Tab-separated table of C-alpha atoms and ligand atoms in Angstrom:
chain	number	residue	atom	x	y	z
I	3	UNK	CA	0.000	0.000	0.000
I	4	UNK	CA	1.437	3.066	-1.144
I	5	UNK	CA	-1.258	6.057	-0.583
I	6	UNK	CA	-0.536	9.398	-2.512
I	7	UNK	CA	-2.792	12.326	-1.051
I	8	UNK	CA	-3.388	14.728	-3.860
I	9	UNK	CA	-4.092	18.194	-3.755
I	10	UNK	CA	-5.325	20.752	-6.208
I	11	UNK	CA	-4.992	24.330	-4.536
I	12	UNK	CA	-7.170	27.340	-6.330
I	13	UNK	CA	-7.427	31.011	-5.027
I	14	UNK	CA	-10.520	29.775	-3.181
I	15	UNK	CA	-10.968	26.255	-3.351
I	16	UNK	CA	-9.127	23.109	-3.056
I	17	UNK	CA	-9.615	19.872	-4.397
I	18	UNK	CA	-8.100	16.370	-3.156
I	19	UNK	CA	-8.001	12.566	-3.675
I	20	UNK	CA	-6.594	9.829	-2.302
I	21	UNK	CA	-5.091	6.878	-4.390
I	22	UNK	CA	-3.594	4.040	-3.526
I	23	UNK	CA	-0.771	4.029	-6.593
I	24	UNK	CA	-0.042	0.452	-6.488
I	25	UNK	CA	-3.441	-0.684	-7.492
I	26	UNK	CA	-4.456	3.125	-8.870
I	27	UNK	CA	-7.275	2.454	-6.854
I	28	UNK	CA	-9.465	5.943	-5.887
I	29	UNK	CA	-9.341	5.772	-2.032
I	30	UNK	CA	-10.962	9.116	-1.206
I	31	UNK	CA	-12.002	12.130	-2.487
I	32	UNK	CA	-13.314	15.813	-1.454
I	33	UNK	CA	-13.739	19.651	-2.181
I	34	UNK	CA	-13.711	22.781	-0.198
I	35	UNK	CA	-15.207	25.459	-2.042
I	36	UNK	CA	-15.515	29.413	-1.424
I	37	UNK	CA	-12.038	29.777	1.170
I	38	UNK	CA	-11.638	32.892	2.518
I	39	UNK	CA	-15.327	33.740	2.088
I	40	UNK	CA	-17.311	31.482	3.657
I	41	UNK	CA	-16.503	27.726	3.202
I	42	UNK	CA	-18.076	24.784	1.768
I	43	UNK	CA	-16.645	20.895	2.744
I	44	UNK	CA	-17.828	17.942	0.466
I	45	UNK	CA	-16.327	14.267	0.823
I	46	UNK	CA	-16.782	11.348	-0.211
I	47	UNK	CA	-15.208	7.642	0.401
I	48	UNK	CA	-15.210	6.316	-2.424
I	49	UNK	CA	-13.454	2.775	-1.634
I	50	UNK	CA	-16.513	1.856	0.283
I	51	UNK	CA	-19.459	3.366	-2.119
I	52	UNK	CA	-20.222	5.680	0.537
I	53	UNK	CA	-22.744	8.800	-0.186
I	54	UNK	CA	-21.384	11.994	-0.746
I	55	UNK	CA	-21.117	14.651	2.177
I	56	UNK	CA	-21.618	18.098	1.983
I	57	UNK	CA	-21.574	20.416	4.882
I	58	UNK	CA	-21.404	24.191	4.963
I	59	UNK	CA	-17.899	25.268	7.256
I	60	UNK	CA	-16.083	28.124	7.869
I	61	UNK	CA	-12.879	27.932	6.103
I	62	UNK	CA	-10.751	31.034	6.440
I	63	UNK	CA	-7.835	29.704	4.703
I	64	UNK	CA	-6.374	26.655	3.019
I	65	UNK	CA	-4.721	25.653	6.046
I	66	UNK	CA	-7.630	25.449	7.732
I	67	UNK	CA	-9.477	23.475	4.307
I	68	UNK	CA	-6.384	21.174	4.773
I	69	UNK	CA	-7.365	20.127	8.278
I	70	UNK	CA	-10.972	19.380	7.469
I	71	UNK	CA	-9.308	17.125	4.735
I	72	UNK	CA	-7.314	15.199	7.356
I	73	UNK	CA	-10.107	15.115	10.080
I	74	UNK	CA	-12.712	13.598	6.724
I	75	UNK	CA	-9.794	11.128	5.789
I	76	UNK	CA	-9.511	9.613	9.301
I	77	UNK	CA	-12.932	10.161	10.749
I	78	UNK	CA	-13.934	6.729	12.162
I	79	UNK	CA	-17.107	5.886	10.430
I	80	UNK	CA	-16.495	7.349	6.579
I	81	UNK	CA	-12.758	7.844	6.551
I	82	UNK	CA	-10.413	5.426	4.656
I	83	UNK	CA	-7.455	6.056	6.590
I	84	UNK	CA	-6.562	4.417	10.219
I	85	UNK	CA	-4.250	7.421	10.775
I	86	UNK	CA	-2.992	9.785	8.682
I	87	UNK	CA	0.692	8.014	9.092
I	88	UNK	CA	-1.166	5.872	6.534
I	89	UNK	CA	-0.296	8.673	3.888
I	90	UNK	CA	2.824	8.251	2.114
I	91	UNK	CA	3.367	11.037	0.155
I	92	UNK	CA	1.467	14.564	-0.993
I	93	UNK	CA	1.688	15.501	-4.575
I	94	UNK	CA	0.111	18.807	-5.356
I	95	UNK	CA	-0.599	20.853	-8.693
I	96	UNK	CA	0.945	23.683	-9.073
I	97	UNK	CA	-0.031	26.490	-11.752
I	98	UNK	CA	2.749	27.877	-12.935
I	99	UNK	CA	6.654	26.679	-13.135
I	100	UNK	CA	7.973	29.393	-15.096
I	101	UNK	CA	11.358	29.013	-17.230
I	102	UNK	CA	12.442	26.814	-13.811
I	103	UNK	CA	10.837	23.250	-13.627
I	104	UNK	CA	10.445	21.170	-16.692
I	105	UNK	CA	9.374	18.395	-14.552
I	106	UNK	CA	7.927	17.477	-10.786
I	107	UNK	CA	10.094	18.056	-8.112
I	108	UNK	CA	10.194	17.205	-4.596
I	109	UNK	CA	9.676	20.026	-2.189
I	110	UNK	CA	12.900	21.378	-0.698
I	111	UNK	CA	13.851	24.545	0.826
I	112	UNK	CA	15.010	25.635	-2.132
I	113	UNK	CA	12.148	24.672	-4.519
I	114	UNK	CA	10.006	26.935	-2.605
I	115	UNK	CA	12.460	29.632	-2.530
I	116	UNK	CA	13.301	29.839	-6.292
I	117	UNK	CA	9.382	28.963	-6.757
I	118	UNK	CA	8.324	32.402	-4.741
I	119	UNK	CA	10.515	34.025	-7.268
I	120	UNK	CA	7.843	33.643	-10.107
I	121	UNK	CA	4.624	33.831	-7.996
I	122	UNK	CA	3.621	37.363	-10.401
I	123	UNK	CA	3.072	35.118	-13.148
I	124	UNK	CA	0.636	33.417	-11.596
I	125	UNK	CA	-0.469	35.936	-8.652
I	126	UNK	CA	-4.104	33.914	-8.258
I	127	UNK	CA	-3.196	30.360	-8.256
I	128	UNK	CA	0.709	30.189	-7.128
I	129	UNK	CA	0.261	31.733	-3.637
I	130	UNK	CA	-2.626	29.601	-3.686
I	131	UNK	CA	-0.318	25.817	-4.214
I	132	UNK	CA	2.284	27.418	-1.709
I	133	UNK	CA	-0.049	27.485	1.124
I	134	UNK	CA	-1.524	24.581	0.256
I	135	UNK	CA	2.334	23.144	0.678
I	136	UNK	CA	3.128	25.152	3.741
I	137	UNK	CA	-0.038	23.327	5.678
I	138	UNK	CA	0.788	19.916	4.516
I	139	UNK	CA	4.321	20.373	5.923
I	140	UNK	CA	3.198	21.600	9.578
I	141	UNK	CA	0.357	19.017	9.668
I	142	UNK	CA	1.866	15.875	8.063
I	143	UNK	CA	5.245	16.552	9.406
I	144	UNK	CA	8.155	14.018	7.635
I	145	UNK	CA	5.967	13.258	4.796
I	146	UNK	CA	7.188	14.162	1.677
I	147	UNK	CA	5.662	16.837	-0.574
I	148	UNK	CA	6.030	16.705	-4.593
I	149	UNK	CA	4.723	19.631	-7.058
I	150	UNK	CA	3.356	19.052	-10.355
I	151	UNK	CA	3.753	22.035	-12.591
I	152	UNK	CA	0.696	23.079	-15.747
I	153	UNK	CA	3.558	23.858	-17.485
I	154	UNK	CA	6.530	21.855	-17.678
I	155	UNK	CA	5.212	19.308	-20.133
I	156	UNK	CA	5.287	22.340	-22.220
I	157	UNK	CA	9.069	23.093	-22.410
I	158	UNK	CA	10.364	20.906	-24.298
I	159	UNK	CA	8.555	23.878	-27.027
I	160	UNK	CA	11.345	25.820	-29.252
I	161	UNK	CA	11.633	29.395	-29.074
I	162	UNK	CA	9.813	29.527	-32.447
I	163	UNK	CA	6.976	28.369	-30.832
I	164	UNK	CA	7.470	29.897	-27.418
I	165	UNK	CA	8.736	33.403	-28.099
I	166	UNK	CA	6.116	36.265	-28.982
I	167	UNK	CA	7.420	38.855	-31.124
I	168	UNK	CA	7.427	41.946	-29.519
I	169	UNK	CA	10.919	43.580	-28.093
I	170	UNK	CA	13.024	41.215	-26.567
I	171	UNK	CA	13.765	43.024	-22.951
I	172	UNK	CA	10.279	41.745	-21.934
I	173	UNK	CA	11.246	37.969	-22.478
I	174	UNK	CA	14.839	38.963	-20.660
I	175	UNK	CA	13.106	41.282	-17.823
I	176	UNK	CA	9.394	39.364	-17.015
I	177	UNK	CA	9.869	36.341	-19.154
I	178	UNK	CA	7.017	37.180	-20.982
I	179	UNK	CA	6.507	34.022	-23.429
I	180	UNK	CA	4.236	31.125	-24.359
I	181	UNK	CA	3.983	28.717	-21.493
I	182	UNK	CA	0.809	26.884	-22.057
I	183	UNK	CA	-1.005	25.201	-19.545
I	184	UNK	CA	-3.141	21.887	-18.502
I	185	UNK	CA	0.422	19.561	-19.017
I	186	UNK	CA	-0.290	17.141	-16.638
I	187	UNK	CA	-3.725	16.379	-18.802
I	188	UNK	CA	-2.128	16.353	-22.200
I	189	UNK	CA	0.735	13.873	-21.468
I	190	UNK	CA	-1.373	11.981	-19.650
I	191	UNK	CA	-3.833	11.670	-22.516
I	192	UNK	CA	-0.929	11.239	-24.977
I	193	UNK	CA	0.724	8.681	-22.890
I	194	UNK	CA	-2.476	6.428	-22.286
I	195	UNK	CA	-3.397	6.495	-26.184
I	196	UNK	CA	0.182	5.360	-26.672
I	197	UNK	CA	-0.291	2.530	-24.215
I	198	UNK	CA	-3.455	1.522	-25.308
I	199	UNK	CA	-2.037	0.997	-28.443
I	200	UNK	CA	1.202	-0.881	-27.382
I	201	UNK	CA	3.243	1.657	-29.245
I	202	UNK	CA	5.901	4.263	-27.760
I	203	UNK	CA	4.526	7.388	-27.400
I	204	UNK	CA	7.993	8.583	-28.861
I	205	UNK	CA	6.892	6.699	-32.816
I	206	UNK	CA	3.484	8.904	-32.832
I	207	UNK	CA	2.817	12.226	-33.717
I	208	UNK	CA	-0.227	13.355	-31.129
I	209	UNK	CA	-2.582	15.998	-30.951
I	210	UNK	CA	-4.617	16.151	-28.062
I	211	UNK	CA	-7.318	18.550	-27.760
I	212	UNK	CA	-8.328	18.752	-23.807
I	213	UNK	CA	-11.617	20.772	-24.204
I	214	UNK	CA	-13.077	21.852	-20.860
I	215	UNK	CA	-14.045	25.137	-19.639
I	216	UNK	CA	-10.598	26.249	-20.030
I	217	UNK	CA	-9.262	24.604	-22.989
I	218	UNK	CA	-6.283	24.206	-25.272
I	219	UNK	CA	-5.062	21.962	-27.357
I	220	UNK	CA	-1.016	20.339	-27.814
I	221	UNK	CA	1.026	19.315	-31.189
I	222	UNK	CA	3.387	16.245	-29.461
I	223	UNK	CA	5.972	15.130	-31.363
I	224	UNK	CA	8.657	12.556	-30.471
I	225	UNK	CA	6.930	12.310	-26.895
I	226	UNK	CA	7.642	15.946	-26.531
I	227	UNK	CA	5.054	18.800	-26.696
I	228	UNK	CA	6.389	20.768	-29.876
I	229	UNK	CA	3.541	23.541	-29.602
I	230	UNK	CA	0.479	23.972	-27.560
I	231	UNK	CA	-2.914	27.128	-27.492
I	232	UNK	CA	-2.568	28.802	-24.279
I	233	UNK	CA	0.294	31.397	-23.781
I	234	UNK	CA	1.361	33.472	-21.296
I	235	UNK	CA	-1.633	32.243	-19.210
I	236	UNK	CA	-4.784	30.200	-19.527
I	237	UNK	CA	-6.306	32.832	-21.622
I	238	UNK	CA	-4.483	32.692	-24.774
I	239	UNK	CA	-5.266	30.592	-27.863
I	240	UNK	CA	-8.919	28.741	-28.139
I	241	UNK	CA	-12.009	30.331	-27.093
I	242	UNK	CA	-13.232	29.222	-24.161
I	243	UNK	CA	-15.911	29.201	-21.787
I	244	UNK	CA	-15.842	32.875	-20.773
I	245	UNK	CA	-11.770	33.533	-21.761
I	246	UNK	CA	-11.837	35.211	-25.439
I	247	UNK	CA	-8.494	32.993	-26.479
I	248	UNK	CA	-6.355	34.843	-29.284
I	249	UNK	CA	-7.977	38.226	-30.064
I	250	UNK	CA	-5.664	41.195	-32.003
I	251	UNK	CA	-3.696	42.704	-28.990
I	252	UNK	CA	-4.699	46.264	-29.621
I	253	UNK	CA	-8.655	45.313	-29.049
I	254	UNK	CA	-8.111	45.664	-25.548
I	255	UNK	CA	-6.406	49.249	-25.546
I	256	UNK	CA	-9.046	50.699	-27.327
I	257	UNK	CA	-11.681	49.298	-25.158
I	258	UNK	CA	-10.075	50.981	-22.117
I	259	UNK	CA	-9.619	54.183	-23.953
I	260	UNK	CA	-13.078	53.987	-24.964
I	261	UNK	CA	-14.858	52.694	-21.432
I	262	UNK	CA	-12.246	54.730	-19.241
I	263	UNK	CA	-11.622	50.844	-17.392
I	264	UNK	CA	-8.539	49.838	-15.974
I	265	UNK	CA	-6.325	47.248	-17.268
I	266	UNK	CA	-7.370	44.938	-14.314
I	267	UNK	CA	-10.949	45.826	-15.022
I	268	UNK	CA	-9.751	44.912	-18.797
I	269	UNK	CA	-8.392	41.472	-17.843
I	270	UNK	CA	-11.639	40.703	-15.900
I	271	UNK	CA	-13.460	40.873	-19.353
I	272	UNK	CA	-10.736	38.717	-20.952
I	273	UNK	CA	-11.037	36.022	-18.681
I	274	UNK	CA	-14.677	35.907	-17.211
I	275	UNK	CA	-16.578	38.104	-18.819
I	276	UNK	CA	-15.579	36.781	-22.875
I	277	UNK	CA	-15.810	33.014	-24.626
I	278	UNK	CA	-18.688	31.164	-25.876
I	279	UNK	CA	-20.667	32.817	-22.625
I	280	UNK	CA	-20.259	36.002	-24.688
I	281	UNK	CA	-20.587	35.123	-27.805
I	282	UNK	CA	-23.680	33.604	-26.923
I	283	UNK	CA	-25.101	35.597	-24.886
I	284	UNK	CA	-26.531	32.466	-23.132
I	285	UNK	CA	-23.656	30.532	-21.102
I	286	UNK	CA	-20.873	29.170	-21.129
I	287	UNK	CA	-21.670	25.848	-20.650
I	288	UNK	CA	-21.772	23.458	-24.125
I	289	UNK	CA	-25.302	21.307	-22.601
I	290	UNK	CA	-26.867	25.215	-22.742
I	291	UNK	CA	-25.739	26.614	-25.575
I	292	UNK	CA	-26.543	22.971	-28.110
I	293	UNK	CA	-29.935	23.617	-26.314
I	294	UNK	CA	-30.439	27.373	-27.364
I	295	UNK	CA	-29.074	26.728	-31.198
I	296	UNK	CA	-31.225	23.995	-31.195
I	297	UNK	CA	-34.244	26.485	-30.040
I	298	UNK	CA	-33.367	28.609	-32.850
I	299	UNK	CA	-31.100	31.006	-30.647
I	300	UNK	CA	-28.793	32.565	-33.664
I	301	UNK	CA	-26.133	33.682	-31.203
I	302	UNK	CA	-25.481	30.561	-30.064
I	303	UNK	CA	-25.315	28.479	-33.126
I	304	UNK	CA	-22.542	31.298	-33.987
I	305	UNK	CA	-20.418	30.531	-30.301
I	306	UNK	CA	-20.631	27.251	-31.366
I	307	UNK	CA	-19.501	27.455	-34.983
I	308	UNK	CA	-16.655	29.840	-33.610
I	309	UNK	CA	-15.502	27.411	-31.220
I	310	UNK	CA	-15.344	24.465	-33.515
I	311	UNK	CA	-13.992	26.436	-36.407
I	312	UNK	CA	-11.263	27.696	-33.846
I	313	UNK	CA	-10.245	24.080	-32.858
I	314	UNK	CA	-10.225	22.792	-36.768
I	315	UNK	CA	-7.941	25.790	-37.399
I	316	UNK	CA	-5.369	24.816	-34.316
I	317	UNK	CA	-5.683	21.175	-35.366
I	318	UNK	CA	-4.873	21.746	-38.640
I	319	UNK	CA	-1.989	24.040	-37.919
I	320	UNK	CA	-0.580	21.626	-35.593
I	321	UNK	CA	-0.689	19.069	-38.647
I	322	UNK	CA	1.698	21.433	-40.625
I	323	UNK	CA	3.941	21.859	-37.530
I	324	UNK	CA	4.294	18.146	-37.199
I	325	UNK	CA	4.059	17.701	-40.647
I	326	UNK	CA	1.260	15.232	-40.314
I	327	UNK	CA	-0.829	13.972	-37.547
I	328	UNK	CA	-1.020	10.210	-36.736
I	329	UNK	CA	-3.764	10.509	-33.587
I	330	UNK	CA	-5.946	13.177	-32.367
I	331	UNK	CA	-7.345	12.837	-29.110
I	332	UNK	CA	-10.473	14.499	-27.143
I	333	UNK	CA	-10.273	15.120	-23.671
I	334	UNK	CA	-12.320	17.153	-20.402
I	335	UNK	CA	-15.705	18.023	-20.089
I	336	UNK	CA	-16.480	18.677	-23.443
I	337	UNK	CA	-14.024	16.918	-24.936
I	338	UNK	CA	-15.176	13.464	-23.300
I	339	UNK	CA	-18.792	14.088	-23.775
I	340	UNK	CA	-20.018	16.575	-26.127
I	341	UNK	CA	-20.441	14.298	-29.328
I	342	UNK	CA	-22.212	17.022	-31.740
I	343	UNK	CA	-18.816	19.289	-31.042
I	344	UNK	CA	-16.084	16.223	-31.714
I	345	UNK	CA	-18.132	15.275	-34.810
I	346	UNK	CA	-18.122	18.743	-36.037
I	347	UNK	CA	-14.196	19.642	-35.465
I	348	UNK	CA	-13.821	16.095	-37.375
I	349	UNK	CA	-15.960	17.232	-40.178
I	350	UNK	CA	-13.167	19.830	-40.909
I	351	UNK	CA	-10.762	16.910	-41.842
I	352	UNK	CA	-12.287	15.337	-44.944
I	353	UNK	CA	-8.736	16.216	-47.288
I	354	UNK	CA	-6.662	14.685	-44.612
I	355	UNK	CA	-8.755	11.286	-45.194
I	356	UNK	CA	-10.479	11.803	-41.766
I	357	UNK	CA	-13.465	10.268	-41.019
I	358	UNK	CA	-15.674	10.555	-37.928
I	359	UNK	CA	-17.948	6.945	-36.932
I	360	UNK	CA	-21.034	8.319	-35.684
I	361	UNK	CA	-21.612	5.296	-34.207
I	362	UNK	CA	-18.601	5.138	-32.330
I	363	UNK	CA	-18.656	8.649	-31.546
I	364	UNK	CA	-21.451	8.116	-29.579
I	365	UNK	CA	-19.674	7.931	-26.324
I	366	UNK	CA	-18.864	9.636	-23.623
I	367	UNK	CA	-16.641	9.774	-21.140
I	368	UNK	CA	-14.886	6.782	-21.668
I	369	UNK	CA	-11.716	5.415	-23.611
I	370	UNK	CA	-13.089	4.746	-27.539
I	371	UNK	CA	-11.783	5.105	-30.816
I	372	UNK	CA	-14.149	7.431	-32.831
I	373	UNK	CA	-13.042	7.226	-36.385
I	374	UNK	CA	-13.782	4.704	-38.627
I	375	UNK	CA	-11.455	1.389	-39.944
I	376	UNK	CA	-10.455	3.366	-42.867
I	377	UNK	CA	-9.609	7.030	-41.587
I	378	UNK	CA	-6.253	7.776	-42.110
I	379	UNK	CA	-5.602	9.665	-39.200
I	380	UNK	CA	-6.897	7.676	-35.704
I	381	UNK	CA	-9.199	9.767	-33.602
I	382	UNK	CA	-9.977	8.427	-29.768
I	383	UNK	CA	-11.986	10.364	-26.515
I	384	UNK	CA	-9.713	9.741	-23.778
I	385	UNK	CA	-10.522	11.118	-20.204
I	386	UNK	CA	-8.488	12.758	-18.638
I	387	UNK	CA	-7.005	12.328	-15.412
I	388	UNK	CA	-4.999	14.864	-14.045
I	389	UNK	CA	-4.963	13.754	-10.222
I	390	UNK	CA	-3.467	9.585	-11.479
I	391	UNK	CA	-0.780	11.398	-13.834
I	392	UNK	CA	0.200	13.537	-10.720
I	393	UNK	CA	-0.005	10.865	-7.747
I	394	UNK	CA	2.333	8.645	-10.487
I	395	UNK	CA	5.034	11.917	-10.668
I	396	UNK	CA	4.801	11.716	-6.831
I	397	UNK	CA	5.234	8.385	-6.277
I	398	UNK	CA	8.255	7.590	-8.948
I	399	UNK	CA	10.008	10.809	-7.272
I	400	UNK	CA	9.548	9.425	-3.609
I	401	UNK	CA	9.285	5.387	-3.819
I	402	UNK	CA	12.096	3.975	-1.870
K	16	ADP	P1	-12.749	22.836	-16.275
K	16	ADP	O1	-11.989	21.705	-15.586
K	16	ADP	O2	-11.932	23.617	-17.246
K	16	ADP	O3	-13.548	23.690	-15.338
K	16	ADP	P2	-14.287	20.657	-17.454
K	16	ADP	O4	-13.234	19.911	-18.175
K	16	ADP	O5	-14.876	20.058	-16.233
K	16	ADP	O6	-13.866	22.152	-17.176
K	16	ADP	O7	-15.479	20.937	-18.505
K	16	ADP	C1	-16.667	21.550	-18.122
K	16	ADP	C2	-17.472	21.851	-19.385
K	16	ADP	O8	-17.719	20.634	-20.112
K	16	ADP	C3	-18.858	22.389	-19.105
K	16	ADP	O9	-18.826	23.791	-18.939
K	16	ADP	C4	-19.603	22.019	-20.381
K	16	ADP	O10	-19.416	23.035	-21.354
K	16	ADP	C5	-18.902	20.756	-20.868
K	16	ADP	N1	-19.718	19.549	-20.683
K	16	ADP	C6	-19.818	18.755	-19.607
K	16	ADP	N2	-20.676	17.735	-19.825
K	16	ADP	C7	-21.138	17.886	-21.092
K	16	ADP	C8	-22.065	17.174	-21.923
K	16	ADP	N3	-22.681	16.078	-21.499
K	16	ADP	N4	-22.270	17.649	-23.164
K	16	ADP	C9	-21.662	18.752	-23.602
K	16	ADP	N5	-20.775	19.472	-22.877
K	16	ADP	C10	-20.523	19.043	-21.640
C-alpha cells in the first residue's frame, strides 16, 4: 500500500483525492469550495461506495481546508485512513513553473524559494499551491511533498513556438513568453493512447485537444510537446468558456480608452466576462448553448460554430507543424462528452482522409476510438485524469 494524497490548490478552493498508486485504486475524495469567504466541505469515500457529504464550514484559509481534509480522511465511520501516518506522500498541482521546472520536483527549501521568485506570473493560483504546501508540511510533518507544474510538459517547445514577437527586454526582464497550460492532462492523454495501443509514445505524432471550460489543445511530437494554445496564461489561444483565447492585442487598448476601465478591469473581461458565454449571450456551458441553437437562438449556433472552427484551425496548424498527424485525441468536459462538437471539429478533416464513426462517436466519457477502420488519421476520446498522472510523478520521485 502506497497512498498518494493529492491536492489541487485554487485562489478559493481546493480539491483532493486519495489513491492508492499500487493498485491506482481511488481511495478518497473531497472539495472545499468558497475559502476565505465562507466555506463549503464535500467528501466522499469512495473505496466503500459511501454517499457523498456536503456540509457548509467556515474555512478562512487553506490551512484550515487542509485540516478538514485530514479530520474527513480519518474520521472513524467514513474515513479510509486508520491514521494519517497511513499517507505516504502529498503531490500537489501547481499552476505555474515558469522558465524553472520542466518536470515534478520534490519540495525542498530551495524549490520553494526559487518557486516564490515567479509567484507574479501566476499571482491567483501560485500563492494559492504554496499554502496549500506550507499546511501539509506543519500538519503531516516528515511526509514528503512533490509539485506538479501546468507547465513543464510544455518546455520541451522551441523558441519559435514559445517566443512572442514583440521587443526582446520583456522575455529577458518578465519572461514574458508562451507557457501553455493543462500539461499534466495532455501527457497523460498522450501517454495512455500510446499505451493503449502498445506503441511508444515517442513513434506517434499526437494531438490532443483537452476541451473543458478552459481549454487548449497540444502538437506532441517525439513524446515531446512541440507547440500547444494557451500562452502566457490560460487565456491565450482557443475560445473558451468565458476567456476570449487569441484576439488582435490592440482590441483591448481601445476598449479601455473607450470605457475609461482599468487594465485589471480589462483582464476581468478577458477572462470571465468573454468566450462562448459572450458570444452567446446564453452561457458558457456546451449542454446550454446545443440547447439554445437547437431552439433557434442565432447567437449561439454562432459561439458554437466559432468554437469548432477555432479548434479545426489549431488542429490543422498543428498538422503542418508536425508535418502530419497520426492521432488526435479528445479530452475534459467537453471533450469526453459533447459528441455534436467532436463530430463537427472532425468534419473539418475530410482532405486529410479523416473520417468521424457516428456510431462510435457516440460515447462519452470513456476510452473509444471514434473514427472509422479506414480514416487515415486515428481519432480516440480519452478522459483525462490529471490527479493519477500527478499521484504517479509523486510516487516515482519518492518510492524507496
Ligand atoms: P474545467 O476543468 O476547465 O472547469 P471541465 O473539463 O470540467 O472544465 O469541462 C466543463 C465543461 O464541459 C462544461 O462547462 C460544459 O461546457 C462541458 N460539458 C460537460 N458535460 C457535457 C455534456 N454532457 N455535453 C456537452 N458538454 C458538456
Amino acid at each position: 500500500m502506497f497512498n498518494i494524497l493529492v491536492i489541487n490548490s485554487g485562489s478559493s478552493s481546493l480539491k483532493f483525492q486519495v489513491i492508492e498508486i499500487e493498485s491506482g485504486e481511488l481511495l478518497a475524495k473531497g472539495l472545499c469550495e468558497r475559502i476565505g469567504i465562507d466555506g463549503a466541505f464535500t467528501y466522499e469515500n469512495v473505496r466503500d461506495g459511501l454517499d457523498k457529504d456536503k456540509k457548509e464550514v467556515a474555512i478562512p484559509d487553506h490551512r484550515k481546508a487542509i485540516e478538514l481534509t485530514i479530520e474527513a480522511l480519518t474520521d472513524g465511520s467514513k474515513g479510509v485512513l486508520k491514521s494519517l501516518s497511513e499517507i505516504n506522500a502529498v503531490g500537489h498541482r501547481v499552476a505555474h513553473g515558469g522558465e524553472l521546472f520542466d518536470g515534478s520536483v520534490v519540495v525542498t527549501e530551495d524549490v520553494i524559494k526559487r518557486l516564490s521568485t515567479i509567484s507574479d506570473l501566476a499571482p491567483l493560483h501560485n500563492p494559492a499551491n504554496l499554502a496549500g504546501v506550507a499546511s501539509c508540511q506543519e500538519l503531516m510533518p516528515g511526509v514528503p511533498n512533490v509539485l506538479t507544474f501546468d507547465t513543464a510538459f510544455h518546455q520541451t517547445m522551441p523558441p519559435k513556438a514559445y517566443m512572442y514577437a514583440i521587443p526582446r527586454k520583456y522575455y529577458r526582464d518578465y519572461k514574458i513568453r508562451r507557457y501553455g497550460f493543462h500539461g499534466t492532462s495532455h501527457h497523460y492523454v498522450a501517454q495512455t493512447i500510446a499505451d493503449h495501443l502498445n506503441k511508444k509514445l515517442e513513434s506517434l505524432k499526437v494531438i490532443v485537444c483537452h476541451l473543458g471550460n478552459g481549454a487548449s489543445i497540444t502538437a506532441i511530437r517525439d513524446g515531446k510537446s512541440v507547440d500547444t494554445s494557451m500562452g502566457f496564461t490560460p487565456a491565450g489561444g482557443l475560445i473558451m468558456g468565458t476567456r476570449c483565447g487569441d484576439v488582435d492585442p490592440s482590441v483591448f487598448n481601445y476598449i479601455i480608452k473607450k470605457e475609461g476601465i482599468s487594465g485589471e478591469q480589462a483582464d476581468s473581461i478577458v477572462n470571465k466576462e468573454s468566450g462562448v458565454l459572450a458570444l452567446s449571450g446564453v452561457s458558457s456551458d456546451f449542454r446550454d448553448l446545443w440547447e439554445a441553437k437547437d431552439k433557434g437562438n442565432e447567437d449561439a449556433a454562432v459561439a458554437l460554430d466559432a468554437f469548432i472552427y477555432k479548434v479545426a484551425k489549431t488542429i490543422g496548424s498543428y498538422v503542418a507543424a508536425m508535418n502530419g498527424v497520426d492521432i488526435i485525441c479528445f479530452t475534459a468536459g467537453i471533450g469526453e462528452n459533447d459528441i455534436r462538437t467532436r463530430a463537427e471539429v472532425l468534419s473539418y478533416f475530410g482532405y486529410l482522409g479523416i473520417t468521424c464513426d457516428a456510431e462510435r462517436n457516440n460515447v462519452r466519457g470513456e476510452l473509444k476510438e471514434i473514427s472509422t477502420p479506414d480514416s487515415k488519421v486515428r481519432c480516440f476520446v480519452v478522459p483525462t485524469n490529471e490527479e493519477l498522472m500527478i499521484a504517479k510523478d509523486t510516487y516515482a520521485l519518492v518510492k524507496k
